Amino acid sequence: MLAIADPDLDNGPRTDRSATMRMCAVTRQVRPIDELIRFVVSPQGEVVPDLKRKLPGRGMWISASHQAVAEAARRNQFSKGFKRQIRVTAALAADTEALLVRGVIDALAMVAKAGQVVSGFSKVEGALEHQGRVQVLALIHASDGAADGIRKLDAQSTALARSKAENSDQAREIPVVTVLTSEQLDLALGRSNVIHAALLAGSASKTFLSRSQILVRYRMADDDKTAGHTAKNTD
């Protein structure tokens, strides 16, 4: 259990840096911090998500799910936890998701700046064909992309994984990320009509994958209503 006097609040971002578990103020379950979102109170008295866990002041932790954040707002959990009247917008859950999306877009832009992504069907296909000379960490498809192109590239990556695993017990599956729309991919990569991309090895790529997974968890932790916005492994 957590060794803090008030289980609903931490003591600030510079304390308990080694803590890896926190209690969700809504579910009362102790979970890894990667499965939670920290919220703080702004100087204007409004609750805001602290996605990077660096904002000053005491923080409240909520399970990283749209439903949990919406429930916390509906039940006035923030005012109860912070023990004072807090302004909470009705759109807090949606606003938090928008910030998570923005974080994924920014991470992909850094990937592009580092030269760790190729985009366009033919370039992605070429990267898969030359896997080994270049390491494809994941395939990225626009969530609103045509199914045929997505299916073809996914099938190619699966076939590639299986062919390289003929002498091993298990194929290395290439993750598929579909958390962003084509418009959002355009924004991140600085070009138009991006539907397919291949994520190449590098430190910036790892940040993008981590943020994508957090967004997937936020959208899908409670139900399956966000089909089409998944980050998964192909079979």
mmCIF file of C-alpha atoms in Angstrom:
data_model
loop_
_atom_site.group_PDB
_atom_site.id
_atom_site.type_symbol
_atom_site.label_atom_id
_atom_site.label_comp_id
_atom_site.label_asym_id
_atom_site.label_seq_id
_atom_site.Cartn_x
_atom_site.Cartn_y
_atom_site.Cartn_z
ATOM 1 C CA MET A 1 0.000 0.000 0.000
ATOM 2 C CA LEU A 2 1.024 3.631 -0.326
ATOM 3 C CA ALA A 3 2.952 5.150 2.545
ATOM 4 C CA ILE A 4 1.355 8.613 2.371
ATOM 5 C CA ALA A 5 -0.915 10.339 4.871
ATOM 6 C CA ASP A 6 -3.583 11.279 2.337
ATOM 7 C CA PRO A 7 -4.197 8.430 -0.130
ATOM 8 C CA ASP A 8 -5.979 10.751 -2.577
ATOM 9 C CA LEU A 9 -3.085 13.194 -3.043
ATOM 10 C CA ASP A 10 0.665 12.997 -3.546
ATOM 11 C CA ASN A 11 3.072 15.473 -1.980
ATOM 12 C CA GLY A 12 4.185 17.100 -5.217
ATOM 13 C CA PRO A 13 6.167 16.095 -8.304
ATOM 14 C CA ARG A 14 9.545 16.332 -6.560
ATOM 15 C CA THR A 15 8.677 13.911 -3.776
ATOM 16 C CA ASP A 16 8.424 10.124 -3.866
ATOM 17 C CA ARG A 17 10.169 10.056 -7.243
ATOM 18 C CA SER A 18 10.802 6.343 -6.849
ATOM 19 C CA ALA A 19 7.092 5.608 -6.400
ATOM 20 C CA THR A 20 5.784 3.306 -9.103
ATOM 21 C CA MET A 21 2.280 2.735 -7.716
ATOM 22 C CA ARG A 22 -0.551 5.116 -6.834
ATOM 23 C CA MET A 23 -4.175 4.845 -5.787
ATOM 24 C CA CYS A 24 -6.899 5.856 -8.231
ATOM 25 C CA ALA A 25 -9.181 8.318 -6.451
ATOM 26 C CA VAL A 26 -12.207 6.903 -8.300
ATOM 27 C CA THR A 27 -11.763 3.117 -8.208
ATOM 28 C CA ARG A 28 -9.637 3.092 -5.013
ATOM 29 C CA GLN A 29 -7.360 0.573 -6.717
ATOM 30 C CA VAL A 30 -3.574 0.826 -6.432
ATOM 31 C CA ARG A 31 -2.125 0.692 -9.938
ATOM 32 C CA PRO A 32 1.191 1.370 -11.728
ATOM 33 C CA ILE A 33 1.625 5.082 -12.422
ATOM 34 C CA ASP A 34 1.831 4.347 -16.165
ATOM 35 C CA GLU A 35 -1.841 3.335 -15.950
ATOM 36 C CA LEU A 36 -2.864 6.568 -14.217
ATOM 37 C CA ILE A 37 -3.059 10.286 -14.984
ATOM 38 C CA ARG A 38 -1.977 12.913 -12.476
ATOM 39 C CA PHE A 39 -4.210 15.987 -12.036
ATOM 40 C CA VAL A 40 -3.296 19.228 -10.284
ATOM 41 C CA VAL A 41 -5.039 22.515 -9.521
ATOM 42 C CA SER A 42 -3.992 25.530 -11.579
ATOM 43 C CA PRO A 43 -3.393 28.967 -9.993
ATOM 44 C CA GLN A 44 -6.859 29.871 -11.314
ATOM 45 C CA GLY A 45 -8.418 27.070 -9.254
ATOM 46 C CA GLU A 46 -9.170 24.764 -12.188
ATOM 47 C CA VAL A 47 -8.186 21.105 -12.347
ATOM 48 C CA VAL A 48 -5.776 20.280 -15.182
ATOM 49 C CA PRO A 49 -4.150 17.021 -16.306
ATOM 50 C CA ASP A 50 -0.413 16.768 -15.643
ATOM 51 C CA LEU A 51 0.539 14.244 -18.319
ATOM 52 C CA LYS A 52 4.287 14.644 -17.744
ATOM 53 C CA ARG A 53 3.919 14.514 -13.945
ATOM 54 C CA LYS A 54 5.969 17.667 -13.470
ATOM 55 C CA LEU A 55 3.480 20.419 -12.597
ATOM 56 C CA PRO A 56 3.902 21.912 -9.094
ATOM 57 C CA GLY A 57 1.566 21.277 -6.214
ATOM 58 C CA ARG A 58 -0.072 18.204 -4.824
ATOM 59 C CA GLY A 59 -1.592 15.872 -7.347
ATOM 60 C CA MET A 60 -4.527 13.493 -7.578
ATOM 61 C CA TRP A 61 -4.243 10.285 -9.589
ATOM 62 C CA ILE A 62 -7.051 8.886 -11.742
ATOM 63 C CA SER A 63 -7.064 5.722 -13.827
ATOM 64 C CA ALA A 64 -6.075 6.509 -17.406
ATOM 65 C CA SER A 65 -9.486 5.980 -18.924
ATOM 66 C CA HIS A 66 -12.059 8.325 -20.379
ATOM 67 C CA GLN A 67 -14.763 6.836 -18.174
ATOM 68 C CA ALA A 68 -12.770 7.184 -14.941
ATOM 69 C CA VAL A 69 -11.913 10.840 -15.597
ATOM 70 C CA ALA A 70 -15.522 11.613 -16.533
ATOM 71 C CA GLU A 71 -16.699 9.837 -13.388
ATOM 72 C CA ALA A 72 -14.287 11.820 -11.234
ATOM 73 C CA ALA A 73 -15.680 15.062 -12.653
ATOM 74 C CA ARG A 74 -19.296 13.925 -12.293
ATOM 75 C CA ARG A 75 -18.854 12.843 -8.664
ATOM 76 C CA ASN A 76 -17.042 16.061 -7.712
ATOM 77 C CA GLN A 77 -14.086 13.880 -6.745
ATOM 78 C CA PHE A 78 -11.535 16.650 -7.271
ATOM 79 C CA SER A 79 -13.104 19.062 -4.790
ATOM 80 C CA LYS A 80 -13.434 16.216 -2.280
ATOM 81 C CA GLY A 81 -9.838 15.093 -2.758
ATOM 82 C CA PHE A 82 -8.257 18.556 -2.720
ATOM 83 C CA LYS A 83 -10.627 19.545 0.095
ATOM 84 C CA ARG A 84 -11.636 22.833 -1.494
ATOM 85 C CA GLN A 85 -13.897 24.023 -4.260
ATOM 86 C CA ILE A 86 -12.328 23.257 -7.627
ATOM 87 C CA ARG A 87 -13.530 24.297 -11.067
ATOM 88 C CA VAL A 88 -13.962 21.232 -13.256
ATOM 89 C CA THR A 89 -15.187 21.585 -16.819
ATOM 90 C CA ALA A 90 -17.799 19.136 -18.093
ATOM 91 C CA ALA A 91 -15.447 18.385 -20.988
ATOM 92 C CA LEU A 92 -12.495 17.375 -18.774
ATOM 93 C CA ALA A 93 -12.396 13.781 -20.066
ATOM 94 C CA ALA A 94 -12.536 14.918 -23.698
ATOM 95 C CA ASP A 95 -10.005 17.694 -23.074
ATOM 96 C CA THR A 96 -7.641 15.175 -21.471
ATOM 97 C CA GLU A 97 -7.931 12.932 -24.521
ATOM 98 C CA ALA A 98 -7.193 15.891 -26.792
ATOM 99 C CA LEU A 99 -3.998 16.561 -24.824
ATOM 100 C CA LEU A 100 -3.003 12.902 -25.128
ATOM 101 C CA VAL A 101 -3.561 13.083 -28.897
ATOM 102 C CA ARG A 102 -1.492 16.269 -29.048
ATOM 103 C CA GLY A 103 1.303 14.476 -27.210
ATOM 104 C CA VAL A 104 1.266 11.633 -29.741
ATOM 105 C CA ILE A 105 1.341 14.096 -32.656
ATOM 106 C CA ASP A 106 4.259 15.994 -31.102
ATOM 107 C CA ALA A 107 6.146 12.735 -30.499
ATOM 108 C CA LEU A 108 5.661 11.679 -34.126
ATOM 109 C CA ALA A 109 6.881 15.090 -35.292
ATOM 110 C CA MET A 110 10.066 14.514 -33.280
ATOM 111 C CA VAL A 111 10.394 11.086 -34.891
ATOM 112 C CA ALA A 112 10.166 12.714 -38.326
ATOM 113 C CA LYS A 113 12.733 15.351 -37.333
ATOM 114 C CA ALA A 114 15.089 12.545 -36.270
ATOM 115 C CA GLY A 115 14.589 10.772 -39.598
ATOM 116 C CA GLN A 116 13.080 7.712 -37.936
ATOM 117 C CA VAL A 117 9.935 7.411 -40.070
ATOM 118 C CA VAL A 118 9.071 6.900 -43.736
ATOM 119 C CA SER A 119 5.614 7.598 -45.142
ATOM 120 C CA GLY A 120 3.680 6.631 -48.238
ATOM 121 C CA PHE A 121 2.547 3.160 -49.291
ATOM 122 C CA SER A 122 5.505 2.402 -51.572
ATOM 123 C CA LYS A 123 8.109 3.610 -49.076
ATOM 124 C CA VAL A 124 6.547 1.603 -46.274
ATOM 125 C CA GLU A 125 6.424 -1.431 -48.538
ATOM 126 C CA GLY A 126 10.087 -0.890 -49.405
ATOM 127 C CA ALA A 127 11.049 -0.595 -45.746
ATOM 128 C CA LEU A 128 9.355 -3.906 -45.024
ATOM 129 C CA GLU A 129 11.071 -5.565 -47.965
ATOM 130 C CA HIS A 130 14.459 -4.355 -46.711
ATOM 131 C CA GLN A 131 13.819 -5.165 -43.064
ATOM 132 C CA GLY A 132 17.243 -5.964 -41.692
ATOM 133 C CA ARG A 133 19.022 -3.064 -43.339
ATOM 134 C CA VAL A 134 16.436 -0.825 -41.712
ATOM 135 C CA GLN A 135 14.553 -1.927 -38.618
ATOM 136 C CA VAL A 136 10.814 -1.288 -38.750
ATOM 137 C CA LEU A 137 9.534 -0.987 -35.184
ATOM 138 C CA ALA A 138 5.869 -0.458 -36.094
ATOM 139 C CA LEU A 139 3.470 0.276 -38.895
ATOM 140 C CA ILE A 140 1.375 3.429 -38.635
ATOM 141 C CA HIS A 141 -1.972 3.650 -40.431
ATOM 142 C CA ALA A 142 -4.442 6.516 -40.438
ATOM 143 C CA SER A 143 -7.528 5.481 -38.481
ATOM 144 C CA ASP A 144 -9.638 6.685 -41.404
ATOM 145 C CA GLY A 145 -7.461 5.032 -44.063
ATOM 146 C CA ALA A 146 -8.766 2.636 -46.721
ATOM 147 C CA ALA A 147 -8.971 -0.947 -45.500
ATOM 148 C CA ASP A 148 -7.376 -2.480 -48.605
ATOM 149 C CA GLY A 149 -4.036 -0.699 -48.228
ATOM 150 C CA ILE A 150 -3.919 -1.367 -44.500
ATOM 151 C CA ARG A 151 -4.697 -5.034 -45.050
ATOM 152 C CA LYS A 152 -1.984 -5.429 -47.695
ATOM 153 C CA LEU A 153 0.791 -3.872 -45.607
ATOM 154 C CA ASP A 154 -0.272 -5.757 -42.481
ATOM 155 C CA ALA A 155 -0.239 -9.022 -44.421
ATOM 156 C CA GLN A 156 3.210 -8.213 -45.782
ATOM 157 C CA SER A 157 4.593 -7.496 -42.328
ATOM 158 C CA THR A 158 3.087 -10.729 -40.991
ATOM 159 C CA ALA A 159 4.552 -12.757 -43.838
ATOM 160 C CA LEU A 160 7.927 -11.110 -43.265
ATOM 161 C CA ALA A 161 7.886 -11.926 -39.562
ATOM 162 C CA ARG A 162 7.012 -15.541 -40.243
ATOM 163 C CA SER A 163 9.640 -15.950 -42.947
ATOM 164 C CA LYS A 164 12.342 -14.625 -40.625
ATOM 165 C CA ALA A 165 11.202 -16.982 -37.886
ATOM 166 C CA GLU A 166 11.400 -20.220 -39.853
ATOM 167 C CA ASN A 167 14.249 -21.397 -37.674
ATOM 168 C CA SER A 168 12.922 -19.966 -34.417
ATOM 169 C CA ASP A 169 10.030 -20.763 -32.109
ATOM 170 C CA GLN A 170 8.169 -17.467 -32.481
ATOM 171 C CA ALA A 171 7.866 -14.740 -35.102
ATOM 172 C CA ARG A 172 8.641 -11.143 -34.160
ATOM 173 C CA GLU A 173 5.374 -9.367 -34.732
ATOM 174 C CA ILE A 174 5.412 -5.753 -35.913
ATOM 175 C CA PRO A 175 3.003 -3.575 -33.905
ATOM 176 C CA VAL A 176 0.335 -1.639 -35.788
ATOM 177 C CA VAL A 177 -0.585 1.852 -34.575
ATOM 178 C CA THR A 178 -3.857 3.444 -35.714
ATOM 179 C CA VAL A 179 -4.479 6.132 -33.107
ATOM 180 C CA LEU A 180 -4.241 9.160 -35.417
ATOM 181 C CA THR A 181 -6.356 10.295 -38.357
ATOM 182 C CA SER A 182 -4.866 11.159 -41.731
ATOM 183 C CA GLU A 183 -5.190 14.858 -40.925
ATOM 184 C CA GLN A 184 -3.291 14.354 -37.668
ATOM 185 C CA LEU A 185 -0.568 12.357 -39.456
ATOM 186 C CA ASP A 186 -0.284 15.193 -41.983
ATOM 187 C CA LEU A 187 0.221 17.641 -39.133
ATOM 188 C CA ALA A 188 2.878 15.492 -37.468
ATOM 189 C CA LEU A 189 4.833 14.668 -40.622
ATOM 190 C CA GLY A 190 4.482 17.998 -42.397
ATOM 191 C CA ARG A 191 3.018 16.621 -45.604
ATOM 192 C CA SER A 192 -0.441 15.967 -47.009
ATOM 193 C CA ASN A 193 -2.567 12.848 -47.427
ATOM 194 C CA VAL A 194 -0.515 10.566 -45.171
ATOM 195 C CA ILE A 195 -2.239 7.216 -44.737
ATOM 196 C CA HIS A 196 0.654 4.815 -44.111
ATOM 197 C CA ALA A 197 4.013 5.191 -42.391
ATOM 198 C CA ALA A 198 6.724 2.949 -41.006
ATOM 199 C CA LEU A 199 8.362 3.730 -37.676
ATOM 200 C CA LEU A 200 12.099 3.044 -37.688
ATOM 201 C CA ALA A 201 14.360 2.234 -34.748
ATOM 202 C CA GLY A 202 15.462 5.103 -32.508
ATOM 203 C CA SER A 203 14.892 6.752 -29.133
ATOM 204 C CA ALA A 204 12.282 9.172 -30.505
ATOM 205 C CA SER A 205 10.324 6.222 -31.869
ATOM 206 C CA LYS A 206 10.138 4.655 -28.418
ATOM 207 C CA THR A 207 8.581 7.831 -27.017
ATOM 208 C CA PHE A 208 5.967 7.809 -29.777
ATOM 209 C CA LEU A 209 5.080 4.171 -29.103
ATOM 210 C CA SER A 210 4.802 4.813 -25.369
ATOM 211 C CA ARG A 211 2.478 7.803 -25.822
ATOM 212 C CA SER A 212 0.392 5.915 -28.383
ATOM 213 C CA GLN A 213 -0.127 3.068 -25.938
ATOM 214 C CA ILE A 214 -1.259 5.477 -23.212
ATOM 215 C CA LEU A 215 -3.799 6.970 -25.633
ATOM 216 C CA VAL A 216 -5.059 3.502 -26.562
ATOM 217 C CA ARG A 217 -5.456 2.637 -22.881
ATOM 218 C CA TYR A 218 -7.353 5.860 -22.247
ATOM 219 C CA ARG A 219 -9.770 5.148 -25.082
ATOM 220 C CA MET A 220 -10.224 1.439 -24.527
ATOM 221 C CA ALA A 221 -9.752 0.770 -20.824
ATOM 222 C CA ASP A 222 -13.501 0.581 -20.198
ATOM 223 C CA ASP A 223 -15.062 -0.814 -23.350
ATOM 224 C CA ASP A 224 -14.490 -1.471 -27.038
ATOM 225 C CA LYS A 225 -16.242 1.596 -28.413
ATOM 226 C CA THR A 226 -13.022 2.925 -29.909
ATOM 227 C CA ALA A 227 -12.442 0.140 -32.409
ATOM 228 C CA GLY A 228 -10.433 1.477 -35.284
ATOM 229 C CA HIS A 229 -8.133 3.456 -32.991
ATOM 230 C CA THR A 230 -6.002 0.574 -31.743
ATOM 231 C CA ALA A 231 -2.315 -0.078 -31.329
ATOM 232 C CA LYS A 232 -1.895 -3.795 -31.590
ATOM 233 C CA ASN A 233 0.290 -6.637 -32.742
ATOM 234 C CA THR A 234 -0.572 -8.376 -35.955
ATOM 235 C CA ASP A 235 -1.113 -12.122 -35.951
#
